[in-house]
Amino acid sequence: MYRVASASEYLVITGIGIDDIKLSKKAWVLPGQSCTVFDVSPVNYTFEVQAMSAEKLPFVLPAVFTVGPRLEDMPSLQKYAKLLSSHDKLSNHVNELVQGIIEGETRVLAASMTMEQIFKGTKEFKKEVFEKVQLELNQFGLLIYNANVKQLVDVRGHEYFSYLGQKTQMEAANQAKIDVAEARMKGEIGAKLREGQTLQNAAKIDAETKVISTQRKGEGTKEEIKVRTEVKVFENEREAEVAAANTELAKKKAGWAKEAQTAEVEAAKAVALREAELQKEVERMNAMTMTEKLKAEFLSKASVEYETKVQEANWVLYNKQKAAEAILYQTEKEAEARKATAEAEFYARQQAADGEFYAKKKEAEALVALGQAQGVYLRTLLDSLGGNYGALRDYLMINGGMYQQIARINSDALRGLQPKISIWTGANAGDTHAMNEVAGVYKMLPPLFKTVQEQTGMVPPEWMGTFTDSTHRPTINN
């Protein structure tokens, strides 16, 4: 539904698609939305505020406030729409709200001022009330369009303003009497002063008249001489001006003649230039005509050549397209052949792999069967040997030729080494002398040195022994 507000109204729309509220003069109201119309025209609120001054003197302050929504500020207007638009502006709710703010701020301000300050500074008091109330009304989006504070009124039993008025009246009456007496005194003194000044002025005027008469005569003579001199100067100036005018006239005549000649020359040049321009235009038109003619001739030739070249290019393009199609067909066939070959090779490899897998599988099955048979064989042997694992191991090593293989490996290792073996003995078995053990050690040393020398090529140090015969038998040094 399309809604339109009047000149002094606004639409408040809420609902689907609107986060908070929407203010408008005209809008579509969609399903799921709510529209309310509120009036923004200001309203007069009349109050009689009962306040008390700093001296604890009560008084009544009649006031009329014209209050309405703040139209030039959209956030303030939104505040008013949220807080007060649902109530009638003349309802008790709005009236009590505005009255409470005005009375509260007025009482607070009046309590900080004396009665004299309130009475004499009515304008400033009104301004202060206006500013304080406006600050509070801002939070509701309201604006004071006009505030009229009437004359302060006494509370019954506290006739401060009436007494103050009587005081003012008496002071005004007394001041009026004083003013009348002063005016009468000034009138009498003024009359006497006027008479004396009249006599003084008369004598002064007579004396000044004689002086002025003498001055007038001298001034008349000076003026006469001055006038004659000025007349002569004026005549000379006139003659000079006439001569200057004649000279200027001659100059102007010469200038006019010069300008006339110049104009004639310029006119002749303009005619020549115009003729040249016309001739140039004619030549340009001829050139354009010739150009169009040549353009038409060459264009027709160029069109024929263009069509011919286009046909040739189309023929060449057609041949290239057919050749490309043939190459593409051949390439596709070759790709299909390669694909078939690859598929055949893949199938062959797959068959070979399947065969190899089958062979491996059979081999594994054979190994499993062999292992199972060997297990049965070993279990049978172990049972036959009465569960003796050592006897089973010896039997398997003998049966497998393990000892023969070990002997062969050792013999192959020693073959070709040609080792030198030294054999010596100790003391006699039947000799039990105490020094026989020491003698046995000494007898062991020469063969030991000999063996070390033969195996490594090292000889014992001289302090231990030396080789004396050709067989290099060592001699022990005592």
Coordinates of N, CA and C in Angstrom, one line a residue, residues 68-171:
G68 N 7.6 21.9 19.7 CA 7.3 20.9 18.7 C 8.6 20.1 18.3
P69 N 8.4 19.1 17.5 CA 9.6 18.3 17.0 C 10.6 19.2 16.3
R70 N 11.9 18.8 16.4 CA 13.0 19.5 15.7 C 13.1 18.9 14.3
L71 N 12.6 19.7 13.3 CA 12.4 19.2 11.9 C 13.8 19.1 11.2
E72 N 14.7 20.1 11.4 CA 15.9 20.2 10.6 C 16.9 19.1 11.0
D73 N 16.7 18.4 12.1 CA 17.6 17.4 12.6 C 17.0 16.0 12.6
M74 N 17.4 15.1 11.6 CA 16.7 13.8 11.5 C 16.9 12.9 12.7
P75 N 18.1 12.9 13.4 CA 18.2 12.1 14.6 C 17.2 12.5 15.7
S76 N 17.0 13.9 15.8 CA 16.1 14.3 16.8 C 14.7 13.9 16.5
L77 N 14.4 14.0 15.2 CA 13.0 13.6 14.7 C 12.8 12.2 14.9
Q78 N 13.8 11.3 14.8 CA 13.7 9.9 15.1 C 13.4 9.7 16.6
K79 N 14.1 10.4 17.5 CA 13.9 10.3 18.9 C 12.4 10.6 19.2
Y80 N 11.9 11.7 18.6 CA 10.5 12.1 18.9 C 9.6 11.0 18.4
A81 N 9.9 10.4 17.2 CA 9.0 9.4 16.6 C 9.0 8.2 17.5
K82 N 10.2 7.8 18.1 CA 10.2 6.6 19.0 C 9.6 6.9 20.3
L83 N 9.7 8.1 20.9 CA 9.4 8.3 22.3 C 8.0 8.9 22.5
L84 N 7.6 9.8 21.6 CA 6.4 10.6 21.8 C 5.4 10.5 20.7
S85 N 5.7 10.0 19.5 CA 4.8 10.0 18.4 C 3.5 9.2 18.6
S86 N 3.6 8.2 19.5 CA 2.4 7.4 19.8 C 1.4 8.1 20.7
H87 N 1.8 9.2 21.3 CA 0.9 10.0 22.2 C 0.4 11.2 21.5
D88 N -0.8 11.6 21.8 CA -1.4 12.9 21.3 C -0.6 14.0 21.9
K89 N -0.3 15.1 21.1 CA 0.5 16.2 21.6 C -0.2 17.0 22.7
L90 N -1.5 16.9 22.7 CA -2.3 17.6 23.8 C -2.7 16.6 24.9
S91 N -2.2 15.4 24.9 CA -2.5 14.5 25.9 C -1.8 14.9 27.2
N92 N -2.3 14.3 28.3 CA -1.8 14.5 29.6 C -0.3 14.1 29.7
H93 N 0.0 13.0 29.0 CA 1.3 12.4 29.1 C 2.4 13.5 28.6
V94 N 2.1 14.0 27.4 CA 3.0 15.0 26.8 C 3.0 16.3 27.6
N95 N 1.8 16.7 28.0 CA 1.7 17.9 28.7 C 2.4 17.9 30.1
E96 N 2.3 16.8 30.8 CA 3.0 16.6 32.1 C 4.5 16.5 31.9
L97 N 4.9 15.9 30.8 CA 6.3 15.7 30.5 C 6.9 17.1 30.3
V98 N 6.3 17.9 29.4 CA 6.9 19.2 29.1 C 6.8 20.1 30.3
Q99 N 5.6 20.1 31.0 CA 5.4 20.9 32.2 C 6.4 20.5 33.3
G100 N 6.7 19.2 33.5 CA 7.6 18.8 34.5 C 9.0 19.3 34.2
I101 N 9.5 19.3 33.0 CA 10.8 19.8 32.6 C 10.9 21.3 32.8
I102 N 9.9 22.0 32.4 CA 9.9 23.5 32.5 C 9.9 23.9 34.0
E103 N 9.0 23.3 34.8 CA 8.9 23.7 36.2 C 10.1 23.3 36.9
G104 N 10.7 22.1 36.6 CA 11.9 21.7 37.4 C 13.1 22.7 37.1
E105 N 13.3 23.0 35.8 CA 14.4 23.9 35.5 C 14.2 25.3 36.0
T106 N 12.9 25.7 36.0 CA 12.6 27.1 36.4 C 12.9 27.2 37.9
R107 N 12.5 26.2 38.7 CA 12.6 26.2 40.1 C 14.1 26.2 40.5
V108 N 14.9 25.3 39.8 CA 16.3 25.3 40.1 C 17.0 26.6 39.8
L109 N 16.6 27.2 38.7 CA 17.3 28.5 38.3 C 16.8 29.6 39.3
A110 N 15.6 29.6 39.7 CA 15.1 30.7 40.6 C 15.7 30.6 41.9
A111 N 16.0 29.3 42.4 CA 16.5 29.1 43.7 C 18.0 29.7 43.8
S112 N 18.6 29.9 42.7 CA 20.0 30.4 42.7 C 20.1 31.9 42.5
M113 N 18.9 32.6 42.4 CA 18.9 34.0 42.2 C 18.0 34.7 43.3
T114 N 18.4 35.9 43.6 CA 17.6 36.7 44.5 C 16.4 37.3 43.8
M115 N 15.4 37.7 44.6 CA 14.2 38.3 44.0 C 14.4 39.6 43.2
E116 N 15.4 40.3 43.7 CA 15.8 41.6 43.0 C 16.3 41.2 41.6
Q117 N 17.2 40.2 41.6 CA 17.8 39.8 40.3 C 16.8 39.3 39.4
I118 N 15.8 38.5 39.9 CA 14.7 38.0 39.1 C 13.9 39.1 38.5
F119 N 13.5 40.0 39.4 CA 12.6 41.1 39.0 C 13.3 42.1 38.0
K120 N 14.5 42.4 38.3 CA 15.2 43.4 37.4 C 15.8 42.7 36.1
G121 N 16.2 41.5 36.2 CA 16.7 40.8 35.1 C 15.8 39.8 34.5
T122 N 14.6 40.2 34.2 CA 13.6 39.3 33.6 C 14.0 38.8 32.3
K123 N 14.7 39.6 31.5 CA 15.1 39.1 30.2 C 16.2 38.0 30.3
E124 N 17.2 38.3 31.2 CA 18.2 37.3 31.4 C 17.6 36.0 32.0
F125 N 16.7 36.2 32.9 CA 16.1 35.1 33.6 C 15.3 34.2 32.5
K126 N 14.6 34.9 31.6 CA 13.9 34.2 30.6 C 14.9 33.4 29.7
K127 N 16.0 34.1 29.4 CA 17.0 33.4 28.5 C 17.6 32.2 29.2
E128 N 17.9 32.3 30.5 CA 18.4 31.1 31.2 C 17.4 30.0 31.3
V129 N 16.1 30.3 31.5 CA 15.1 29.3 31.6 C 15.0 28.6 30.2
F130 N 15.0 29.4 29.2 CA 14.9 28.9 27.8 C 16.0 27.9 27.5
E131 N 17.3 28.3 27.8 CA 18.5 27.4 27.5 C 18.4 26.1 28.4
K132 N 18.1 26.2 29.7 CA 18.1 25.0 30.5 C 17.0 24.1 30.1
V133 N 15.8 24.6 29.7 CA 14.7 23.7 29.3 C 15.0 23.1 28.0
Q134 N 15.6 23.8 27.1 CA 16.0 23.3 25.7 C 17.0 22.1 25.9
L135 N 17.9 22.2 26.8 CA 18.8 21.1 27.0 C 18.1 19.8 27.4
E136 N 17.1 19.9 28.2 CA 16.4 18.7 28.7 C 15.5 18.2 27.6
L137 N 14.9 19.1 26.8 CA 14.0 18.7 25.7 C 14.7 18.0 24.5
N138 N 16.0 18.3 24.4 CA 16.8 17.7 23.3 C 16.7 16.2 23.3
Q139 N 16.7 15.6 24.5 CA 16.7 14.1 24.6 C 15.4 13.5 24.1
F140 N 14.3 14.3 24.0 CA 13.1 13.9 23.4 C 12.8 14.3 22.0
G141 N 13.8 15.0 21.4 CA 13.7 15.5 20.0 C 12.8 16.7 19.9
L142 N 12.6 17.4 21.0 CA 11.7 18.6 20.9 C 12.5 19.9 20.9
L143 N 11.9 20.9 20.3 CA 12.5 22.2 20.1 C 11.5 23.3 20.6
I144 N 12.1 24.3 21.3 CA 11.3 25.4 21.8 C 11.3 26.5 20.7
Y145 N 10.1 26.6 20.0 CA 10.0 27.6 19.0 C 9.9 29.0 19.5
N146 N 9.2 29.1 20.7 CA 9.0 30.4 21.3 C 8.7 30.2 22.8
A147 N 9.2 31.1 23.6 CA 9.0 31.1 25.0 C 8.6 32.5 25.5
N148 N 7.5 32.6 26.1 CA 7.0 33.9 26.6 C 6.8 33.9 28.1
V149 N 7.6 34.5 28.8 CA 7.4 34.6 30.3 C 6.7 35.9 30.7
K150 N 5.5 35.7 31.3 CA 4.7 36.9 31.6 C 5.2 37.5 32.9
Q151 N 4.5 38.6 33.3 CA 4.9 39.3 34.5 C 4.8 38.4 35.8
L152 N 5.8 38.5 36.7 CA 5.8 37.7 37.9 C 4.7 38.1 38.8
V153 N 4.1 37.1 39.4 CA 2.9 37.3 40.2 C 3.2 36.8 41.6
D154 N 2.6 37.6 42.6 CA 2.8 37.3 44.1 C 1.9 36.1 44.4
V155 N 2.5 35.4 45.4 CA 1.7 34.3 46.0 C 0.9 34.9 47.2
R156 N -0.4 34.5 47.4 CA -1.2 35.0 48.4 C -0.5 34.9 49.8
G157 N -0.4 36.1 50.5 CA 0.3 36.1 51.8 C 1.7 36.6 51.6
H158 N 2.2 36.7 50.4 CA 3.6 37.2 50.1 C 3.5 38.2 49.0
E159 N 3.1 39.4 49.4 CA 2.9 40.5 48.4 C 4.2 41.3 48.1
Y160 N 5.2 40.6 47.7 CA 6.5 41.2 47.5 C 6.4 42.2 46.3
F161 N 5.9 41.7 45.2 CA 5.8 42.5 44.0 C 4.9 43.7 44.1
S162 N 3.8 43.5 44.9 CA 2.9 44.7 45.1 C 3.6 45.8 45.9
Y163 N 4.2 45.4 47.0 CA 5.0 46.4 47.7 C 6.1 47.0 46.9
L164 N 6.7 46.1 46.1 CA 7.8 46.7 45.3 C 7.3 47.6 44.3
G165 N 6.0 47.3 43.8 CA 5.4 48.3 42.8 C 5.0 49.6 43.5
Q166 N 4.5 49.5 44.8 CA 4.2 50.7 45.5 C 5.4 51.6 45.7
K167 N 6.5 50.9 46.1 CA 7.8 51.6 46.3 C 8.2 52.3 45.1
T168 N 8.0 51.6 44.0 CA 8.5 52.2 42.7 C 7.6 53.4 42.3
Q169 N 6.3 53.3 42.6 CA 5.4 54.4 42.3 C 5.7 55.6 43.2
M170 N 5.9 55.4 44.5 CA 6.3 56.5 45.4 C 7.6 57.2 44.9
E171 N 8.6 56.3 44.6 CA 9.8 56.9 44.1 C 9.6 57.6 42.9

